[in-house]
mmCIF file of C-alpha atoms in Angstrom:
data_model
loop_
_atom_site.group_PDB
_atom_site.id
_atom_site.type_symbol
_atom_site.label_atom_id
_atom_site.label_comp_id
_atom_site.label_asym_id
_atom_site.label_seq_id
_atom_site.Cartn_x
_atom_site.Cartn_y
_atom_site.Cartn_z
ATOM 1 C CA MET C 1 -8.508 -19.714 26.893
ATOM 2 C CA THR C 2 -5.010 -21.362 27.499
ATOM 3 C CA ALA C 3 -5.109 -22.955 24.086
ATOM 4 C CA PHE C 4 -5.385 -20.193 22.474
ATOM 5 C CA LEU C 5 -2.936 -18.222 24.342
ATOM 6 C CA GLU C 6 -0.660 -20.783 23.878
ATOM 7 C CA ALA C 7 -1.643 -21.022 19.745
ATOM 8 C CA LEU C 8 -0.490 -17.164 19.239
ATOM 9 C CA ALA C 9 2.494 -17.858 21.322
ATOM 10 C CA ALA C 10 3.635 -20.890 19.393
ATOM 11 C CA PRO C 11 4.964 -19.438 15.906
ATOM 12 C CA TRP C 12 7.667 -16.837 18.134
ATOM 13 C CA GLU C 13 10.246 -19.699 19.173
ATOM 14 C CA TYR C 14 11.296 -19.718 15.375
ATOM 15 C CA ASP C 15 13.068 -16.609 14.388
ATOM 16 C CA PHE C 16 12.074 -16.490 10.168
ATOM 17 C CA TRP C 17 8.002 -15.675 12.227
ATOM 18 C CA ARG C 18 9.623 -12.948 13.928
ATOM 19 C CA ARG C 19 11.331 -11.270 10.743
ATOM 20 C CA ALA C 20 7.723 -11.840 8.625
ATOM 21 C CA LEU C 21 5.632 -10.615 11.480
ATOM 22 C CA LEU C 22 8.139 -6.859 12.538
ATOM 23 C CA VAL C 23 7.806 -6.849 7.781
ATOM 24 C CA ALA C 24 4.491 -7.445 7.950
ATOM 25 C CA LEU C 25 3.725 -4.632 10.885
ATOM 26 C CA MET C 26 6.051 -1.997 9.178
ATOM 27 C CA SER C 27 4.651 -2.706 5.991
ATOM 28 C CA GLY C 28 0.987 -2.185 7.191
ATOM 29 C CA VAL C 29 1.957 1.128 9.068
ATOM 30 C CA VAL C 30 3.780 2.660 5.862
ATOM 31 C CA CYS C 31 1.553 1.708 2.905
ATOM 32 C CA GLY C 32 -1.548 2.516 5.171
ATOM 33 C CA VAL C 33 -0.331 6.625 5.889
ATOM 34 C CA ILE C 34 0.828 6.363 2.167
ATOM 35 C CA GLY C 35 -2.278 4.235 1.688
ATOM 36 C CA SER C 36 -4.706 7.244 2.261
ATOM 37 C CA HIS C 37 -3.244 9.468 0.133
ATOM 38 C CA VAL C 38 -3.273 7.532 -2.886
ATOM 39 C CA VAL C 39 -7.130 7.032 -1.426
ATOM 40 C CA LEU C 40 -7.850 10.745 -1.146
ATOM 41 C CA ARG C 41 -6.193 11.246 -4.863
ATOM 42 C CA GLY C 42 -7.535 8.286 -7.195
ATOM 43 C CA MET C 43 -3.931 7.237 -7.302
ATOM 44 C CA ALA C 44 -4.754 3.600 -7.374
ATOM 45 C CA PHE C 45 -3.552 2.655 -11.295
ATOM 46 C CA ILE C 46 -0.066 5.168 -10.492
ATOM 47 C CA GLY C 47 -0.215 3.045 -7.511
ATOM 48 C CA ASP C 48 0.087 -0.208 -9.844
ATOM 49 C CA ALA C 49 3.040 1.137 -12.284
ATOM 50 C CA VAL C 50 4.519 1.827 -9.820
ATOM 51 C CA ALA C 51 4.413 -1.858 -7.466
ATOM 52 C CA HIS C 52 5.569 -3.249 -11.891
ATOM 53 C CA SER C 53 8.341 -0.730 -12.100
ATOM 54 C CA VAL C 54 10.817 -1.919 -9.612
ATOM 55 C CA PHE C 55 10.510 -4.948 -11.042
ATOM 56 C CA PRO C 56 13.212 -4.550 -13.662
ATOM 57 C CA GLY C 57 15.414 -3.051 -10.410
ATOM 58 C CA ILE C 58 15.403 -5.874 -8.285
ATOM 59 C CA ALA C 59 15.615 -8.497 -11.255
ATOM 60 C CA VAL C 60 19.334 -6.274 -12.187
ATOM 61 C CA ALA C 61 20.169 -6.742 -8.453
ATOM 62 C CA PHE C 62 19.193 -10.466 -8.253
ATOM 63 C CA VAL C 63 21.100 -10.836 -11.467
ATOM 64 C CA LEU C 64 24.314 -9.485 -9.590
ATOM 65 C CA GLY C 65 23.519 -10.352 -6.236
ATOM 66 C CA LEU C 66 22.988 -7.067 -4.543
ATOM 67 C CA ASP C 67 20.021 -6.062 -2.160
ATOM 68 C CA LEU C 68 16.716 -6.504 -3.986
ATOM 69 C CA VAL C 69 15.260 -3.825 -1.642
ATOM 70 C CA LEU C 70 17.712 -0.894 -2.720
ATOM 71 C CA GLY C 71 17.264 -2.470 -6.852
ATOM 72 C CA GLY C 72 13.592 -1.971 -6.588
ATOM 73 C CA ALA C 73 13.808 1.204 -5.038
ATOM 74 C CA VAL C 74 16.035 2.828 -7.712
ATOM 75 C CA ALA C 75 13.737 0.744 -10.373
ATOM 76 C CA GLY C 76 10.503 2.352 -8.763
ATOM 77 C CA VAL C 77 11.678 6.322 -8.114
ATOM 78 C CA VAL C 78 13.295 6.475 -11.557
ATOM 79 C CA THR C 79 9.705 5.645 -13.200
ATOM 80 C CA ALA C 80 8.045 7.613 -10.648
ATOM 81 C CA LEU C 81 10.269 10.597 -11.349
ATOM 82 C CA LEU C 82 9.242 9.550 -15.744
ATOM 83 C CA ILE C 83 5.739 9.395 -15.181
ATOM 84 C CA ALA C 84 5.454 12.741 -12.748
ATOM 85 C CA VAL C 85 7.756 14.302 -15.777
ATOM 86 C CA PHE C 86 5.419 13.244 -18.854
ATOM 87 C CA THR C 87 2.013 13.881 -17.312
ATOM 88 C CA GLN C 88 2.786 17.411 -17.281
ATOM 89 C CA ASN C 89 2.042 17.309 -21.383
ATOM 90 C CA ARG C 90 -1.358 18.276 -21.579
ATOM 91 C CA ARG C 91 -1.909 16.415 -24.696
ATOM 92 C CA LEU C 92 -1.459 13.082 -22.609
ATOM 93 C CA LYS C 93 -4.206 11.484 -20.360
ATOM 94 C CA GLU C 94 -2.193 10.590 -17.610
ATOM 95 C CA ASP C 95 -3.501 6.860 -17.775
ATOM 96 C CA SER C 96 -2.003 6.837 -20.700
ATOM 97 C CA VAL C 97 1.994 7.790 -19.913
ATOM 98 C CA ILE C 98 1.204 5.434 -16.428
ATOM 99 C CA GLY C 99 0.281 2.295 -18.640
ATOM 100 C CA ILE C 100 3.143 2.781 -21.532
ATOM 101 C CA PHE C 101 5.691 3.463 -18.254
ATOM 102 C CA PHE C 102 3.982 0.155 -16.508
ATOM 103 C CA ALA C 103 4.400 -2.695 -19.937
ATOM 104 C CA ALA C 104 7.356 -1.355 -19.877
ATOM 105 C CA SER C 105 9.012 -1.992 -17.081
ATOM 106 C CA PHE C 106 7.766 -4.936 -16.342
ATOM 107 C CA GLY C 107 8.802 -5.962 -20.063
ATOM 108 C CA LEU C 108 12.478 -5.083 -19.134
ATOM 109 C CA GLY C 109 12.331 -7.107 -15.657
ATOM 110 C CA ILE C 110 11.293 -10.265 -17.334
ATOM 111 C CA VAL C 111 13.781 -10.389 -20.057
ATOM 112 C CA ILE C 112 16.567 -9.223 -17.221
ATOM 113 C CA LEU C 113 15.728 -12.072 -15.343
ATOM 114 C CA SER C 114 15.607 -14.626 -17.555
ATOM 115 C CA THR C 115 19.101 -14.297 -18.298
ATOM 116 C CA ALA C 116 19.373 -16.050 -15.086
ATOM 117 C CA PRO C 117 19.761 -19.732 -14.300
ATOM 118 C CA GLY C 118 16.574 -20.563 -12.452
ATOM 119 C CA TYR C 119 14.914 -17.784 -12.718
ATOM 120 C CA GLY C 120 11.260 -19.203 -12.658
ATOM 121 C CA GLY C 121 11.633 -19.732 -8.909
ATOM 122 C CA SER C 122 12.518 -16.305 -8.595
ATOM 123 C CA LEU C 123 10.283 -14.535 -10.547
ATOM 124 C CA GLU C 124 7.199 -16.877 -8.234
ATOM 125 C CA SER C 125 9.037 -14.986 -5.491
ATOM 126 C CA PHE C 126 9.170 -11.839 -6.503
ATOM 127 C CA LEU C 127 5.502 -12.474 -7.860
ATOM 128 C CA PHE C 128 3.666 -13.358 -4.612
ATOM 129 C CA GLY C 129 6.221 -12.897 -1.518
ATOM 130 C CA SER C 130 7.937 -14.630 0.134
ATOM 131 C CA ILE C 131 7.606 -13.223 3.835
ATOM 132 C CA LEU C 132 8.791 -16.381 5.550
ATOM 133 C CA GLY C 133 12.163 -16.044 3.787
ATOM 134 C CA ILE C 134 12.970 -12.524 4.714
ATOM 135 C CA SER C 135 16.603 -12.665 6.386
ATOM 136 C CA ASP C 136 18.106 -9.897 9.196
ATOM 137 C CA SER C 137 19.201 -7.171 6.659
ATOM 138 C CA ASP C 138 16.003 -7.156 4.940
ATOM 139 C CA VAL C 139 14.021 -6.066 8.324
ATOM 140 C CA VAL C 140 16.830 -3.381 8.426
ATOM 141 C CA SER C 141 16.066 -2.161 5.295
ATOM 142 C CA VAL C 142 12.123 -1.792 5.776
ATOM 143 C CA ALA C 143 12.761 -0.347 8.634
ATOM 144 C CA VAL C 144 14.835 2.764 7.407
ATOM 145 C CA ILE C 145 13.216 3.033 4.347
ATOM 146 C CA GLY C 146 10.003 3.201 6.377
ATOM 147 C CA ALA C 147 10.912 5.097 9.086
ATOM 148 C CA ALA C 148 12.296 7.686 5.904
ATOM 149 C CA VAL C 149 8.695 7.604 4.491
ATOM 150 C CA LEU C 150 7.370 7.945 7.607
ATOM 151 C CA LEU C 151 9.205 10.821 8.718
ATOM 152 C CA CYS C 152 8.481 12.594 5.267
ATOM 153 C CA THR C 153 5.146 12.545 5.054
ATOM 154 C CA ALA C 154 5.096 14.236 8.516
ATOM 155 C CA LEU C 155 6.906 17.112 6.689
ATOM 156 C CA PHE C 156 4.967 17.786 3.996
ATOM 157 C CA ASN C 157 1.390 15.916 4.907
ATOM 158 C CA GLY C 158 -0.741 19.444 5.401
ATOM 159 C CA ARG C 159 1.109 20.735 1.788
ATOM 160 C CA PHE C 160 -0.098 17.478 0.054
ATOM 161 C CA VAL C 161 -3.030 18.109 1.789
ATOM 162 C CA ALA C 162 -3.655 20.902 0.056
ATOM 163 C CA ALA C 163 -2.780 20.456 -3.494
ATOM 164 C CA THR C 164 -4.901 16.944 -3.193
ATOM 165 C CA LEU C 165 -7.757 19.229 -2.653
ATOM 166 C CA ASP C 166 -7.725 21.826 -5.044
ATOM 167 C CA ARG C 167 -4.418 21.918 -7.418
ATOM 168 C CA GLU C 168 -4.887 25.314 -8.364
ATOM 169 C CA GLN C 169 -5.295 27.349 -4.702
ATOM 170 C CA ALA C 170 -2.120 25.214 -4.219
ATOM 171 C CA ARG C 171 -0.361 26.893 -7.485
ATOM 172 C CA ALA C 172 -1.691 30.164 -6.508
ATOM 173 C CA VAL C 173 -0.735 30.102 -2.921
ATOM 174 C CA GLY C 174 2.634 29.423 -4.052
ATOM 175 C CA LEU C 175 3.512 25.542 -3.509
ATOM 176 C CA PRO C 176 5.554 23.856 -6.373
ATOM 177 C CA VAL C 177 2.597 21.319 -7.054
ATOM 178 C CA PHE C 178 4.900 19.451 -9.644
ATOM 179 C CA ARG C 179 7.549 18.973 -6.887
ATOM 180 C CA LEU C 180 4.985 17.728 -4.156
ATOM 181 C CA ASP C 181 3.788 15.491 -6.950
ATOM 182 C CA VAL C 182 7.495 13.788 -7.361
ATOM 183 C CA VAL C 183 7.912 13.483 -3.630
ATOM 184 C CA LEU C 184 4.527 11.783 -2.602
ATOM 185 C CA HIS C 185 6.067 9.598 -6.257
ATOM 186 C CA VAL C 186 8.549 8.298 -5.149
ATOM 187 C CA MET C 187 6.568 8.126 -1.301
ATOM 188 C CA VAL C 188 4.292 5.416 -2.495
ATOM 189 C CA THR C 189 7.178 4.171 -4.637
ATOM 190 C CA LEU C 190 9.223 3.196 -1.496
ATOM 191 C CA ALA C 191 6.244 1.704 0.368
ATOM 192 C CA ILE C 192 5.358 -0.365 -2.138
ATOM 193 C CA VAL C 193 9.340 -1.712 -2.501
ATOM 194 C CA ILE C 194 9.308 -2.421 1.534
ATOM 195 C CA SER C 195 5.731 -4.110 1.384
ATOM 196 C CA LEU C 196 7.005 -6.022 -2.260
ATOM 197 C CA GLN C 197 8.357 -8.976 0.111
ATOM 198 C CA ALA C 198 5.414 -8.967 1.900
ATOM 199 C CA VAL C 199 2.505 -10.003 -0.679
ATOM 200 C CA GLY C 200 4.467 -10.455 -3.668
ATOM 201 C CA ASN C 201 4.415 -7.556 -7.006
ATOM 202 C CA VAL C 202 0.597 -8.238 -7.809
ATOM 203 C CA LEU C 203 -0.721 -8.318 -4.180
ATOM 204 C CA VAL C 204 1.029 -5.326 -3.150
ATOM 205 C CA LEU C 205 -1.637 -3.257 -3.997
ATOM 206 C CA ALA C 206 -4.214 -4.484 -2.176
ATOM 207 C CA LEU C 207 -1.568 -3.744 1.114
ATOM 208 C CA LEU C 208 -1.637 0.087 -0.026
ATOM 209 C CA VAL C 209 -4.733 0.729 -1.168
ATOM 210 C CA THR C 210 -7.137 -1.287 0.782
ATOM 211 C CA PRO C 211 -6.327 0.072 4.535
ATOM 212 C CA ALA C 212 -7.021 2.787 3.258
ATOM 213 C CA ALA C 213 -10.015 3.035 1.508
ATOM 214 C CA ALA C 214 -11.971 0.697 4.928
ATOM 215 C CA ALA C 215 -10.535 4.152 6.666
ATOM 216 C CA ARG C 216 -12.365 6.237 4.804
ATOM 217 C CA LEU C 217 -15.459 4.706 4.880
ATOM 218 C CA LEU C 218 -15.017 4.846 9.016
ATOM 219 C CA THR C 219 -14.142 8.209 9.022
ATOM 220 C CA ASP C 220 -14.630 11.569 6.481
ATOM 221 C CA ARG C 221 -11.698 13.315 8.891
ATOM 222 C CA LEU C 222 -8.453 12.398 7.292
ATOM 223 C CA GLY C 223 -6.478 13.194 10.286
ATOM 224 C CA VAL C 224 -8.329 9.765 11.834
ATOM 225 C CA MET C 225 -8.256 8.045 8.346
ATOM 226 C CA MET C 226 -4.235 7.965 8.646
ATOM 227 C CA LEU C 227 -4.205 6.320 11.776
ATOM 228 C CA LEU C 228 -6.997 4.271 11.110
ATOM 229 C CA ALA C 229 -5.828 2.822 7.999
ATOM 230 C CA PRO C 230 -2.041 1.788 9.332
ATOM 231 C CA LEU C 231 -3.819 0.301 12.338
ATOM 232 C CA ILE C 232 -6.381 -1.974 9.427
ATOM 233 C CA GLY C 233 -2.950 -2.187 7.379
ATOM 234 C CA ALA C 234 -0.767 -4.180 10.458
ATOM 235 C CA GLY C 235 -3.487 -5.969 12.154
ATOM 236 C CA GLY C 236 -4.673 -7.370 8.537
ATOM 237 C CA SER C 237 -1.516 -8.825 8.052
ATOM 238 C CA VAL C 238 -0.755 -10.205 11.742
ATOM 239 C CA LEU C 239 -3.493 -11.613 10.992
ATOM 240 C CA GLY C 240 -2.996 -12.787 8.199
ATOM 241 C CA LEU C 241 -0.123 -13.975 8.498
ATOM 242 C CA TYR C 242 -0.957 -15.416 11.991
ATOM 243 C CA LEU C 243 -3.960 -17.556 9.383
ATOM 244 C CA SER C 244 -1.034 -19.007 7.012
ATOM 245 C CA TYR C 245 0.699 -20.453 9.862
ATOM 246 C CA ALA C 246 -2.093 -22.301 11.172
ATOM 247 C CA PHE C 247 -3.037 -23.402 7.957
ATOM 248 C CA ASP C 248 -0.127 -23.243 5.871
ATOM 249 C CA LEU C 249 -1.498 -21.529 3.022
ATOM 250 C CA ALA C 250 0.596 -18.606 1.029
ATOM 251 C CA ALA C 251 1.084 -15.923 3.798
ATOM 252 C CA GLY C 252 0.796 -12.719 0.898
ATOM 253 C CA GLY C 253 -2.781 -14.368 -0.368
ATOM 254 C CA LEU C 254 -4.068 -14.195 3.162
ATOM 255 C CA ILE C 255 -3.084 -10.926 4.070
ATOM 256 C CA VAL C 256 -4.392 -9.278 1.539
ATOM 257 C CA LEU C 257 -8.185 -11.416 1.720
ATOM 258 C CA THR C 258 -7.977 -10.680 5.716
ATOM 259 C CA LEU C 259 -7.849 -6.941 4.611
ATOM 260 C CA THR C 260 -10.539 -7.225 1.779
ATOM 261 C CA ALA C 261 -12.555 -9.278 4.257
ATOM 262 C CA VAL C 262 -12.378 -5.839 6.609
ATOM 263 C CA PHE C 263 -13.081 -3.674 4.173
ATOM 264 C CA LEU C 264 -16.329 -5.696 3.232
ATOM 265 C CA LEU C 265 -17.120 -5.481 6.912
ATOM 266 C CA CYS C 266 -16.720 -1.815 6.896
ATOM 267 C CA TRP C 267 -18.739 -1.522 3.570
ATOM 268 C CA PHE C 268 -21.776 -3.344 4.765
ATOM 269 C CA PHE C 269 -21.495 -1.962 8.453
ATOM 270 C CA ALA C 270 -20.257 1.844 8.788
ATOM 271 C CA PRO C 271 -21.809 3.456 11.098
ATOM 272 C CA ARG C 272 -22.073 6.635 8.520
ATOM 273 C CA HIS C 273 -21.389 5.372 5.237
ATOM 274 C CA GLY C 274 -22.588 0.986 5.522
ATOM 275 C CA LEU C 275 -24.395 0.108 3.157
ATOM 276 C CA LEU C 276 -26.378 -1.542 5.569
ATOM 277 C CA THR C 277 -26.606 1.060 8.665
ATOM 278 C CA ARG C 278 -27.219 3.974 5.482
ATOM 279 C CA PRO C 279 -30.980 2.896 5.444
ATOM 280 C CA ARG C 280 -31.594 2.858 9.341
ATOM 281 C CA ARG C 281 -29.842 6.434 9.909
ATOM 282 C CA ALA C 282 -32.594 7.997 6.709
ATOM 283 C CA ALA C 283 -35.044 6.042 8.492
ATOM 284 C CA ALA C 284 -34.231 8.083 11.882
ATOM 285 C CA ALA C 285 -34.049 11.049 10.417
ATOM 286 C CA ILE C 286 -37.673 10.662 8.623
ATOM 287 C CA ALA C 287 -39.228 9.178 11.868
ATOM 288 C CA PRO C 288 -39.677 13.020 13.527
ATOM 289 C CA ILE C 289 -40.703 14.675 10.281
ATOM 290 C CA GLU C 290 -43.558 11.853 10.154
ATOM 291 C CA GLU C 291 -44.424 12.763 13.927
ATOM 292 C CA GLU C 292 -44.598 16.009 13.054
ATOM 293 C CA SER C 293 -46.941 15.656 10.390
#
């Protein structure tokens, strides 16, 4: 037991570890909360598109020596707004519009970043994350943006749910559905931006979707889901970070694999919706009927 506690405490002597842990916790919580709405609305593709749309903003910020989080946030918000506007044209399917901006944004980012010397290493860091290289200013940026996203979620949560369950009914009662879509897209963007340094652009969608999907298997109540998802996101992120320290492996990849393992456990063993628990529940329901007959 003592050896286990010493192993848990060992990384805490390093400043980079404490910064990484804070960002992992905050990213897991924020993505878990916002991811609940993403999963309920079936917005995973939008999340992927927004994750790639921040690329040009980060590329510009890198070339000009500006704050990467701010650059990514600006580019992501602009793209989210464009997607929300263009999808209002019913002649175009939503996935078509998203795919167009997905590819264009990523292509623009690659072109911009290629103008900087030594861009290959920077591109790898952006794609796969660099949580152990986070600075104090990055931690502050993540904390401020994350707090703003959580506050906005608390203010708009009821209206988001109403627009998700029945958009036509929401319009009939006077809810501004389009504006709510814009707000939600912007919040998804910000959640993705603060998580990029933890797991990278390629893997950030997993941090947004996987904890919420696991929580969805555990409960039928949205309120409970929005409590479970950030707990799963934060817990999986911290565990993945510890595993990366213990085995000297990529932190972003291990965070995602840890969250995926939690999802698989929920898929098989969730009390009501697990693959292996459903047959037992069905058998338990049938047994009294057979006894009566």
